[in-house]
Amino acid sequence: MKNRHPLNRTFAIVAILFHLGAFTAPFFFTWQLLGLATLSWFLFGCVGICITYHRFLTHRGFKTWLWLEYLLALDGTLALEGDPIRWVARHRAHHRFSDILDKDPHTPRQGFWFAHLDWMLHPDPKFSTEAFFQRWTPDLLRHSFYRALRIWFWIPTTILGVGLLFLGGIPIVIWGLIVPIVAGWHFTWFINSLTHLWGTRRFPTNDDSRDNQLVAILTWGEGHHNSHHWRPTLARHGRLWWQWDPSWYTIWTMKEIGVFWDVKE
C-alpha cells in the first residue's frame, strides 16, 4: 500500500465510540430490541442508503416529488455515512474510474483493508475538494437543502438518539440506533471491498466488480455488484428472478402506488 494520508481523527473517534457501544448490545438483548434494530436497519440501510443515496440520488433510477426526495435524504443521513453530496460524488467517481489507482476513492487493488475502511481513516484530500464536488454533484449543489446537509447531516441522528434515550433509555439507543448504524457501515463497506474481490461475473465490465450473494443478503440487494456496474442507472440490481433484491421490491411497490415513477428497470 502507498503511503497513507493523515488520520481523520473525527471519523476515527466516532467509529471507535459507536463500535464500543455496539459491543455492549448483548448485555441488553431482548427479542423486541432485535426487532427494533431490524426495523432501523431497514429504514437507515435499505431506504436511506440503498434506495435513496445510491439508486436515486447517485444514479437517478427513478423520480419522485421534491419534498419526498428531501425527506428520503434526511432518512439517509440517519445511517451516519455522511451527507448526500460527499456520498454521491465519491460513488459517481468510483463508477467512472472503477478500480483505477488514485482515481477510484476505495479500490480494493490497494488491499481489502483499504477498500473496507482505511480509505476513510486516511482519506485522500483530493476527494474532498470543492472542485471535486462541483465536478461530480452539480445537480445536488444547486439545492440549498443539500448544501446545508454538508454541515448539519449529523443533526437528524443526534435528534433521534436523544429521542430514543428519553423514550426507553440506553438499551433502545444501542439497539435502535448504534447497532443498525455499525452493522450498516460494515455491510456497506463490504460492497467496496468484497464485491470487487469475490463473486461471479455475469457481465463484461471494465472493472473487478462481482455479484456476491452473501453481500446481497446483507445489503438489501446491493451485492449484485457486477450486474449493477453493467447498467448502473437501473433501479433493479438483481437481474434474475431468484436474486435477492429487497431494495428493488420496495421501489417496485412505491411505483405501483404512484409514489415513484419513470423507474428504470
PDB file of C-alpha atoms in Angstrom:
ATOM      1  CA  MET A   1       0.000   0.000   0.000  1.00  0.00           C
ATOM      2  CA  LYS A   2       1.207   3.502  -0.803  1.00  0.00           C
ATOM      3  CA  ASN A   3       1.974   5.993   1.940  1.00  0.00           C
ATOM      4  CA  ARG A   4      -1.105   6.875   3.949  1.00  0.00           C
ATOM      5  CA  HIS A   5      -2.670  10.293   4.193  1.00  0.00           C
ATOM      6  CA  PRO A   6      -3.183  11.870   7.657  1.00  0.00           C
ATOM      7  CA  LEU A   7      -5.647  10.207  10.011  1.00  0.00           C
ATOM      8  CA  ASN A   8      -9.199  11.550  10.017  1.00  0.00           C
ATOM      9  CA  ARG A   9      -9.429  11.869  13.796  1.00  0.00           C
ATOM     10  CA  THR A  10     -13.089  12.826  13.876  1.00  0.00           C
ATOM     11  CA  PHE A  11     -14.150   9.760  11.925  1.00  0.00           C
ATOM     12  CA  ALA A  12     -11.814   7.523  13.935  1.00  0.00           C
ATOM     13  CA  ILE A  13     -13.219   8.718  17.279  1.00  0.00           C
ATOM     14  CA  VAL A  14     -16.842   8.388  16.153  1.00  0.00           C
ATOM     15  CA  ALA A  15     -16.197   4.919  14.719  1.00  0.00           C
ATOM     16  CA  ILE A  16     -14.499   3.722  17.913  1.00  0.00           C
ATOM     17  CA  LEU A  17     -17.265   5.050  20.159  1.00  0.00           C
ATOM     18  CA  PHE A  18     -20.039   3.517  18.058  1.00  0.00           C
ATOM     19  CA  HIS A  19     -18.264   0.149  17.901  1.00  0.00           C
ATOM     20  CA  LEU A  20     -17.783   0.183  21.679  1.00  0.00           C
ATOM     21  CA  GLY A  21     -21.492   0.893  22.047  1.00  0.00           C
ATOM     22  CA  ALA A  22     -22.387  -1.956  19.694  1.00  0.00           C
ATOM     23  CA  PHE A  23     -20.219  -4.381  21.695  1.00  0.00           C
ATOM     24  CA  THR A  24     -22.412  -3.735  24.763  1.00  0.00           C
ATOM     25  CA  ALA A  25     -25.589  -4.737  22.900  1.00  0.00           C
ATOM     26  CA  PRO A  26     -25.658  -8.399  24.088  1.00  0.00           C
ATOM     27  CA  PHE A  27     -25.959  -7.217  27.699  1.00  0.00           C
ATOM     28  CA  PHE A  28     -29.313  -5.588  26.889  1.00  0.00           C
ATOM     29  CA  PHE A  29     -30.659  -8.159  24.428  1.00  0.00           C
ATOM     30  CA  THR A  30     -34.382  -8.804  24.062  1.00  0.00           C
ATOM     31  CA  TRP A  31     -36.265 -10.059  21.032  1.00  0.00           C
ATOM     32  CA  GLN A  32     -38.204  -6.794  20.948  1.00  0.00           C
ATOM     33  CA  LEU A  33     -34.975  -4.801  20.752  1.00  0.00           C
ATOM     34  CA  LEU A  34     -33.703  -7.073  17.985  1.00  0.00           C
ATOM     35  CA  GLY A  35     -36.906  -6.332  16.093  1.00  0.00           C
ATOM     36  CA  LEU A  36     -36.332  -2.605  16.617  1.00  0.00           C
ATOM     37  CA  ALA A  37     -32.772  -2.926  15.315  1.00  0.00           C
ATOM     38  CA  THR A  38     -34.023  -4.759  12.214  1.00  0.00           C
ATOM     39  CA  LEU A  39     -36.611  -2.054  11.531  1.00  0.00           C
ATOM     40  CA  SER A  40     -33.975   0.667  11.955  1.00  0.00           C
ATOM     41  CA  TRP A  41     -31.587  -1.247   9.696  1.00  0.00           C
ATOM     42  CA  PHE A  42     -34.269  -1.355   7.012  1.00  0.00           C
ATOM     43  CA  LEU A  43     -35.068   2.354   7.326  1.00  0.00           C
ATOM     44  CA  PHE A  44     -31.439   3.532   7.521  1.00  0.00           C
ATOM     45  CA  GLY A  45     -29.809   0.985   5.225  1.00  0.00           C
ATOM     46  CA  CYS A  46     -32.391  -0.103   2.676  1.00  0.00           C
ATOM     47  CA  VAL A  47     -34.492   3.049   2.319  1.00  0.00           C
ATOM     48  CA  GLY A  48     -31.867   5.619   3.310  1.00  0.00           C
ATOM     49  CA  ILE A  49     -28.676   4.356   1.680  1.00  0.00           C
ATOM     50  CA  CYS A  50     -29.522   1.706  -0.915  1.00  0.00           C
ATOM     51  CA  ILE A  51     -32.655   3.279  -2.369  1.00  0.00           C
ATOM     52  CA  THR A  52     -32.119   6.990  -1.715  1.00  0.00           C
ATOM     53  CA  TYR A  53     -28.393   7.736  -1.657  1.00  0.00           C
ATOM     54  CA  HIS A  54     -27.471   5.070  -4.202  1.00  0.00           C
ATOM     55  CA  ARG A  55     -30.196   4.141  -6.653  1.00  0.00           C
ATOM     56  CA  PHE A  56     -31.941   7.523  -6.578  1.00  0.00           C
ATOM     57  CA  LEU A  57     -29.551  10.395  -5.833  1.00  0.00           C
ATOM     58  CA  THR A  58     -26.451   8.828  -7.398  1.00  0.00           C
ATOM     59  CA  HIS A  59     -27.887   7.042 -10.421  1.00  0.00           C
ATOM     60  CA  ARG A  60     -31.345   8.614 -10.796  1.00  0.00           C
ATOM     61  CA  GLY A  61     -33.024   5.253 -11.242  1.00  0.00           C
ATOM     62  CA  PHE A  62     -36.479   6.756 -10.680  1.00  0.00           C
ATOM     63  CA  LYS A  63     -38.260  10.035  -9.953  1.00  0.00           C
ATOM     64  CA  THR A  64     -40.365  11.320  -7.083  1.00  0.00           C
ATOM     65  CA  TRP A  65     -41.623  14.586  -5.606  1.00  0.00           C
ATOM     66  CA  LEU A  66     -39.010  17.031  -4.365  1.00  0.00           C
ATOM     67  CA  TRP A  67     -40.431  17.151  -0.828  1.00  0.00           C
ATOM     68  CA  LEU A  68     -40.225  13.361  -0.639  1.00  0.00           C
ATOM     69  CA  GLU A  69     -36.692  13.426  -2.062  1.00  0.00           C
ATOM     70  CA  TYR A  70     -35.639  15.697   0.796  1.00  0.00           C
ATOM     71  CA  LEU A  71     -37.394  13.506   3.355  1.00  0.00           C
ATOM     72  CA  LEU A  72     -35.696  10.396   1.989  1.00  0.00           C
ATOM     73  CA  ALA A  73     -32.329  12.169   2.046  1.00  0.00           C
ATOM     74  CA  LEU A  74     -32.842  13.013   5.724  1.00  0.00           C
ATOM     75  CA  ASP A  75     -33.552   9.330   6.328  1.00  0.00           C
ATOM     76  CA  GLY A  76     -30.283   8.517   4.581  1.00  0.00           C
ATOM     77  CA  THR A  77     -28.330  10.736   6.964  1.00  0.00           C
ATOM     78  CA  LEU A  78     -29.500   8.530   9.859  1.00  0.00           C
ATOM     79  CA  ALA A  79     -27.128   5.811   8.607  1.00  0.00           C
ATOM     80  CA  LEU A  80     -24.295   8.211   9.510  1.00  0.00           C
ATOM     81  CA  GLU A  81     -22.442   7.565   6.254  1.00  0.00           C
ATOM     82  CA  GLY A  82     -22.012  11.252   5.552  1.00  0.00           C
ATOM     83  CA  ASP A  83     -24.043  13.814   3.673  1.00  0.00           C
ATOM     84  CA  PRO A  84     -25.552  13.151   0.224  1.00  0.00           C
ATOM     85  CA  ILE A  85     -23.111  15.376  -1.697  1.00  0.00           C
ATOM     86  CA  ARG A  86     -19.996  13.635  -0.397  1.00  0.00           C
ATOM     87  CA  TRP A  87     -21.534  10.154  -0.684  1.00  0.00           C
ATOM     88  CA  VAL A  88     -22.846  10.656  -4.212  1.00  0.00           C
ATOM     89  CA  ALA A  89     -19.719  12.418  -5.522  1.00  0.00           C
ATOM     90  CA  ARG A  90     -17.406   9.646  -4.389  1.00  0.00           C
ATOM     91  CA  HIS A  91     -19.675   6.922  -5.690  1.00  0.00           C
ATOM     92  CA  ARG A  92     -20.002   8.541  -9.097  1.00  0.00           C
ATOM     93  CA  ALA A  93     -16.212   8.860  -9.254  1.00  0.00           C
ATOM     94  CA  HIS A  94     -15.971   5.188  -8.271  1.00  0.00           C
ATOM     95  CA  HIS A  95     -18.111   4.222 -11.259  1.00  0.00           C
ATOM     96  CA  ARG A  96     -16.253   6.429 -13.677  1.00  0.00           C
ATOM     97  CA  PHE A  97     -12.792   5.215 -12.594  1.00  0.00           C
ATOM     98  CA  SER A  98     -13.640   1.889 -11.017  1.00  0.00           C
ATOM     99  CA  ASP A  99     -10.550   0.075  -9.704  1.00  0.00           C
ATOM    100  CA  ILE A 100      -8.125   2.616 -11.180  1.00  0.00           C
ATOM    101  CA  LEU A 101      -5.474   3.501  -8.614  1.00  0.00           C
ATOM    102  CA  ASP A 102      -5.578   7.099  -7.339  1.00  0.00           C
ATOM    103  CA  LYS A 103      -8.874   7.741  -9.163  1.00  0.00           C
ATOM    104  CA  ASP A 104     -11.256   5.284  -7.531  1.00  0.00           C
ATOM    105  CA  PRO A 105     -11.705   6.505  -3.912  1.00  0.00           C
ATOM    106  CA  HIS A 106     -11.840   2.955  -2.497  1.00  0.00           C
ATOM    107  CA  THR A 107     -10.372   0.480  -4.959  1.00  0.00           C
ATOM    108  CA  PRO A 108      -9.502  -2.912  -3.401  1.00  0.00           C
ATOM    109  CA  ARG A 109      -6.450  -3.019  -5.656  1.00  0.00           C
ATOM    110  CA  GLN A 110      -4.804  -1.289  -2.694  1.00  0.00           C
ATOM    111  CA  GLY A 111      -5.942  -4.151  -0.475  1.00  0.00           C
ATOM    112  CA  PHE A 112      -9.075  -5.372   1.273  1.00  0.00           C
ATOM    113  CA  TRP A 113      -8.455  -3.230   4.375  1.00  0.00           C
ATOM    114  CA  PHE A 114      -8.034  -0.079   2.303  1.00  0.00           C
ATOM    115  CA  ALA A 115     -11.294  -0.621   0.401  1.00  0.00           C
ATOM    116  CA  HIS A 116     -13.212  -1.616   3.511  1.00  0.00           C
ATOM    117  CA  LEU A 117     -12.176   1.094   5.963  1.00  0.00           C
ATOM    118  CA  ASP A 118      -8.757   2.665   5.563  1.00  0.00           C
ATOM    119  CA  TRP A 119      -9.814   4.976   2.720  1.00  0.00           C
ATOM    120  CA  MET A 120     -11.999   6.743   5.313  1.00  0.00           C
ATOM    121  CA  LEU A 121      -9.493   6.592   8.162  1.00  0.00           C
ATOM    122  CA  HIS A 122      -6.784   8.097   5.936  1.00  0.00           C
ATOM    123  CA  PRO A 123      -8.782   9.905   3.245  1.00  0.00           C
ATOM    124  CA  ASP A 124      -7.175  11.274   0.125  1.00  0.00           C
ATOM    125  CA  PRO A 125      -7.843  15.047   0.290  1.00  0.00           C
ATOM    126  CA  LYS A 126      -8.429  15.300  -3.448  1.00  0.00           C
ATOM    127  CA  PHE A 127     -11.750  13.511  -2.961  1.00  0.00           C
ATOM    128  CA  SER A 128     -12.944  16.258  -0.605  1.00  0.00           C
ATOM    129  CA  THR A 129     -12.184  19.429  -2.548  1.00  0.00           C
ATOM    130  CA  GLU A 130     -14.791  21.867  -3.741  1.00  0.00           C
ATOM    131  CA  ALA A 131     -13.695  21.255  -7.334  1.00  0.00           C
ATOM    132  CA  PHE A 132     -14.295  17.526  -6.858  1.00  0.00           C
ATOM    133  CA  PHE A 133     -17.847  18.084  -5.611  1.00  0.00           C
ATOM    134  CA  GLN A 134     -18.560  20.633  -8.343  1.00  0.00           C
ATOM    135  CA  ARG A 135     -17.482  18.099 -10.937  1.00  0.00           C
ATOM    136  CA  TRP A 136     -19.456  15.136  -9.655  1.00  0.00           C
ATOM    137  CA  THR A 137     -22.552  16.593  -7.973  1.00  0.00           C
ATOM    138  CA  PRO A 138     -23.581  19.822  -9.719  1.00  0.00           C
ATOM    139  CA  ASP A 139     -27.203  18.639  -9.592  1.00  0.00           C
ATOM    140  CA  LEU A 140     -27.183  18.363  -5.795  1.00  0.00           C
ATOM    141  CA  LEU A 141     -25.189  21.543  -5.227  1.00  0.00           C
ATOM    142  CA  ARG A 142     -27.981  23.533  -6.857  1.00  0.00           C
ATOM    143  CA  HIS A 143     -30.151  22.756  -3.818  1.00  0.00           C
ATOM    144  CA  SER A 144     -29.604  24.807  -0.665  1.00  0.00           C
ATOM    145  CA  PHE A 145     -31.031  21.818   1.228  1.00  0.00           C
ATOM    146  CA  TYR A 146     -28.126  19.567   0.228  1.00  0.00           C
ATOM    147  CA  ARG A 147     -25.578  22.323   0.757  1.00  0.00           C
ATOM    148  CA  ALA A 148     -26.870  22.695   4.320  1.00  0.00           C
ATOM    149  CA  LEU A 149     -26.647  18.945   4.900  1.00  0.00           C
ATOM    150  CA  ARG A 150     -22.921  19.088   4.112  1.00  0.00           C
ATOM    151  CA  ILE A 151     -22.527  20.783   7.501  1.00  0.00           C
ATOM    152  CA  TRP A 152     -25.508  19.534   9.500  1.00  0.00           C
ATOM    153  CA  PHE A 153     -26.029  15.940   8.296  1.00  0.00           C
ATOM    154  CA  TRP A 154     -25.360  14.622  11.819  1.00  0.00           C
ATOM    155  CA  ILE A 155     -28.243  16.580  13.370  1.00  0.00           C
ATOM    156  CA  PRO A 156     -31.055  14.092  12.464  1.00  0.00           C
ATOM    157  CA  THR A 157     -29.092  11.203  14.017  1.00  0.00           C
ATOM    158  CA  THR A 158     -28.466  13.251  17.154  1.00  0.00           C
ATOM    159  CA  ILE A 159     -32.144  14.190  17.474  1.00  0.00           C
ATOM    160  CA  LEU A 160     -33.184  10.562  17.011  1.00  0.00           C
ATOM    161  CA  GLY A 161     -30.648   9.407  19.587  1.00  0.00           C
ATOM    162  CA  VAL A 162     -31.885  11.898  22.189  1.00  0.00           C
ATOM    163  CA  GLY A 163     -35.481  10.935  21.453  1.00  0.00           C
ATOM    164  CA  LEU A 164     -34.751   7.235  21.883  1.00  0.00           C
ATOM    165  CA  LEU A 165     -32.896   7.956  25.114  1.00  0.00           C
ATOM    166  CA  PHE A 166     -35.917   9.696  26.607  1.00  0.00           C
ATOM    167  CA  LEU A 167     -38.231   7.018  25.209  1.00  0.00           C
ATOM    168  CA  GLY A 168     -36.537   3.953  26.641  1.00  0.00           C
ATOM    169  CA  GLY A 169     -33.064   4.688  27.924  1.00  0.00           C
ATOM    170  CA  ILE A 170     -29.678   3.318  26.904  1.00  0.00           C
ATOM    171  CA  PRO A 171     -30.873  -0.112  25.631  1.00  0.00           C
ATOM    172  CA  ILE A 172     -33.126   1.448  22.993  1.00  0.00           C
ATOM    173  CA  VAL A 173     -30.368   3.838  21.898  1.00  0.00           C
ATOM    174  CA  ILE A 174     -27.967   0.936  21.487  1.00  0.00           C
ATOM    175  CA  TRP A 175     -30.347  -1.376  19.634  1.00  0.00           C
ATOM    176  CA  GLY A 176     -32.410   1.226  17.814  1.00  0.00           C
ATOM    177  CA  LEU A 177     -29.537   3.395  16.637  1.00  0.00           C
ATOM    178  CA  ILE A 178     -25.988   2.223  17.337  1.00  0.00           C
ATOM    179  CA  VAL A 179     -26.295  -1.450  16.322  1.00  0.00           C
ATOM    180  CA  PRO A 180     -28.018  -0.784  12.960  1.00  0.00           C
ATOM    181  CA  ILE A 181     -25.564   2.019  12.176  1.00  0.00           C
ATOM    182  CA  VAL A 182     -22.461  -0.081  12.891  1.00  0.00           C
ATOM    183  CA  ALA A 183     -23.878  -3.140  11.099  1.00  0.00           C
ATOM    184  CA  GLY A 184     -24.902  -0.942   8.174  1.00  0.00           C
ATOM    185  CA  TRP A 185     -21.422   0.547   7.996  1.00  0.00           C
ATOM    186  CA  HIS A 186     -19.717  -2.802   7.583  1.00  0.00           C
ATOM    187  CA  PHE A 187     -22.323  -4.189   5.212  1.00  0.00           C
ATOM    188  CA  THR A 188     -21.947  -1.104   3.006  1.00  0.00           C
ATOM    189  CA  TRP A 189     -18.160  -1.328   3.197  1.00  0.00           C
ATOM    190  CA  PHE A 190     -18.366  -4.969   2.060  1.00  0.00           C
ATOM    191  CA  ILE A 191     -19.642  -3.642  -1.265  1.00  0.00           C
ATOM    192  CA  ASN A 192     -16.448  -1.628  -1.666  1.00  0.00           C
ATOM    193  CA  SER A 193     -14.205  -4.493  -0.601  1.00  0.00           C
ATOM    194  CA  LEU A 194     -15.732  -7.971  -1.048  1.00  0.00           C
ATOM    195  CA  THR A 195     -17.752  -7.375  -4.224  1.00  0.00           C
ATOM    196  CA  HIS A 196     -14.626  -6.304  -6.096  1.00  0.00           C
ATOM    197  CA  LEU A 197     -12.703  -9.369  -4.910  1.00  0.00           C
ATOM    198  CA  TRP A 198     -15.024 -12.394  -4.595  1.00  0.00           C
ATOM    199  CA  GLY A 199     -18.080 -13.487  -6.539  1.00  0.00           C
ATOM    200  CA  THR A 200     -19.290 -14.212 -10.054  1.00  0.00           C
ATOM    201  CA  ARG A 201     -19.059 -12.102 -13.181  1.00  0.00           C
ATOM    202  CA  ARG A 202     -22.068 -12.459 -15.479  1.00  0.00           C
ATOM    203  CA  PHE A 203     -21.457  -9.271 -17.456  1.00  0.00           C
ATOM    204  CA  PRO A 204     -18.317  -7.923 -19.191  1.00  0.00           C
ATOM    205  CA  THR A 205     -17.397  -4.725 -17.353  1.00  0.00           C
ATOM    206  CA  ASN A 206     -14.098  -2.834 -17.349  1.00  0.00           C
ATOM    207  CA  ASP A 207     -13.510  -3.356 -13.633  1.00  0.00           C
ATOM    208  CA  ASP A 208     -13.322  -6.077 -10.970  1.00  0.00           C
ATOM    209  CA  SER A 209     -16.993  -5.925  -9.915  1.00  0.00           C
ATOM    210  CA  ARG A 210     -18.650  -9.193  -8.917  1.00  0.00           C
ATOM    211  CA  ASP A 211     -22.040 -10.480  -7.843  1.00  0.00           C
ATOM    212  CA  ASN A 212     -21.772 -11.730  -4.270  1.00  0.00           C
ATOM    213  CA  GLN A 213     -24.945 -13.368  -2.982  1.00  0.00           C
ATOM    214  CA  LEU A 214     -23.950 -13.165   0.693  1.00  0.00           C
ATOM    215  CA  VAL A 215     -23.291  -9.437   0.447  1.00  0.00           C
ATOM    216  CA  ALA A 216     -26.595  -9.043  -1.420  1.00  0.00           C
ATOM    217  CA  ILE A 217     -28.410 -10.561   1.560  1.00  0.00           C
ATOM    218  CA  LEU A 218     -26.630  -8.232   3.973  1.00  0.00           C
ATOM    219  CA  THR A 219     -27.143  -5.095   1.864  1.00  0.00           C
ATOM    220  CA  TRP A 220     -30.742  -5.310   0.666  1.00  0.00           C
ATOM    221  CA  GLY A 221     -29.687  -6.411  -2.840  1.00  0.00           C
ATOM    222  CA  GLU A 222     -26.649  -4.186  -3.357  1.00  0.00           C
ATOM    223  CA  GLY A 223     -24.299  -7.171  -3.540  1.00  0.00           C
ATOM    224  CA  HIS A 224     -25.281  -7.835  -7.165  1.00  0.00           C
ATOM    225  CA  HIS A 225     -22.433  -5.519  -7.966  1.00  0.00           C
ATOM    226  CA  ASN A 226     -21.332  -6.794 -11.361  1.00  0.00           C
ATOM    227  CA  SER A 227     -24.924  -6.555 -12.567  1.00  0.00           C
ATOM    228  CA  HIS A 228     -25.037  -3.020 -11.203  1.00  0.00           C
ATOM    229  CA  HIS A 229     -21.784  -1.929 -12.850  1.00  0.00           C
ATOM    230  CA  TRP A 230     -23.033  -3.379 -16.126  1.00  0.00           C
ATOM    231  CA  ARG A 231     -26.032  -1.000 -16.111  1.00  0.00           C
ATOM    232  CA  PRO A 232     -25.554   1.485 -13.231  1.00  0.00           C
ATOM    233  CA  THR A 233     -28.717   3.524 -13.780  1.00  0.00           C
ATOM    234  CA  LEU A 234     -31.104   0.586 -13.458  1.00  0.00           C
ATOM    235  CA  ALA A 235     -33.131   0.655 -10.241  1.00  0.00           C
ATOM    236  CA  ARG A 236     -33.176  -3.154 -10.229  1.00  0.00           C
ATOM    237  CA  HIS A 237     -29.878  -4.852  -9.360  1.00  0.00           C
ATOM    238  CA  GLY A 238     -30.997  -8.476  -9.112  1.00  0.00           C
ATOM    239  CA  ARG A 239     -31.300  -9.315 -12.783  1.00  0.00           C
ATOM    240  CA  LEU A 240     -32.637 -12.859 -12.253  1.00  0.00           C
ATOM    241  CA  TRP A 241     -35.904 -13.697 -10.501  1.00  0.00           C
ATOM    242  CA  TRP A 242     -34.182 -15.587  -7.690  1.00  0.00           C
ATOM    243  CA  GLN A 243     -31.635 -12.887  -6.860  1.00  0.00           C
ATOM    244  CA  TRP A 244     -32.465 -11.263  -3.511  1.00  0.00           C
ATOM    245  CA  ASP A 245     -33.126  -7.556  -4.005  1.00  0.00           C
ATOM    246  CA  PRO A 246     -35.426  -6.057  -1.327  1.00  0.00           C
ATOM    247  CA  SER A 247     -34.449  -2.536  -2.381  1.00  0.00           C
ATOM    248  CA  TRP A 248     -35.978  -3.258  -5.778  1.00  0.00           C
ATOM    249  CA  TYR A 249     -39.095  -4.811  -4.230  1.00  0.00           C
ATOM    250  CA  THR A 250     -39.576  -1.611  -2.229  1.00  0.00           C
ATOM    251  CA  ILE A 251     -39.033   0.608  -5.286  1.00  0.00           C
ATOM    252  CA  TRP A 252     -41.465  -1.515  -7.307  1.00  0.00           C
ATOM    253  CA  THR A 253     -44.082  -1.222  -4.565  1.00  0.00           C
ATOM    254  CA  MET A 254     -43.680   2.553  -4.442  1.00  0.00           C
ATOM    255  CA  LYS A 255     -44.028   2.664  -8.230  1.00  0.00           C
ATOM    256  CA  GLU A 256     -47.234   0.640  -8.141  1.00  0.00           C
ATOM    257  CA  ILE A 257     -48.865   3.018  -5.661  1.00  0.00           C
ATOM    258  CA  GLY A 258     -47.700   6.075  -7.612  1.00  0.00           C
ATOM    259  CA  VAL A 259     -45.035   7.397  -5.229  1.00  0.00           C
ATOM    260  CA  PHE A 260     -42.126   6.696  -7.625  1.00  0.00           C
ATOM    261  CA  TRP A 261     -42.293   6.956 -11.405  1.00  0.00           C
ATOM    262  CA  ASP A 262     -40.073   6.782 -14.506  1.00  0.00           C
ATOM    263  CA  VAL A 263     -38.424   3.765 -12.862  1.00  0.00           C
ATOM    264  CA  LYS A 264     -35.543   2.359 -14.883  1.00  0.00           C
ATOM    265  CA  GLU A 265     -35.983  -1.396 -14.809  1.00  0.00           C
TER     266      GLU A 265
END
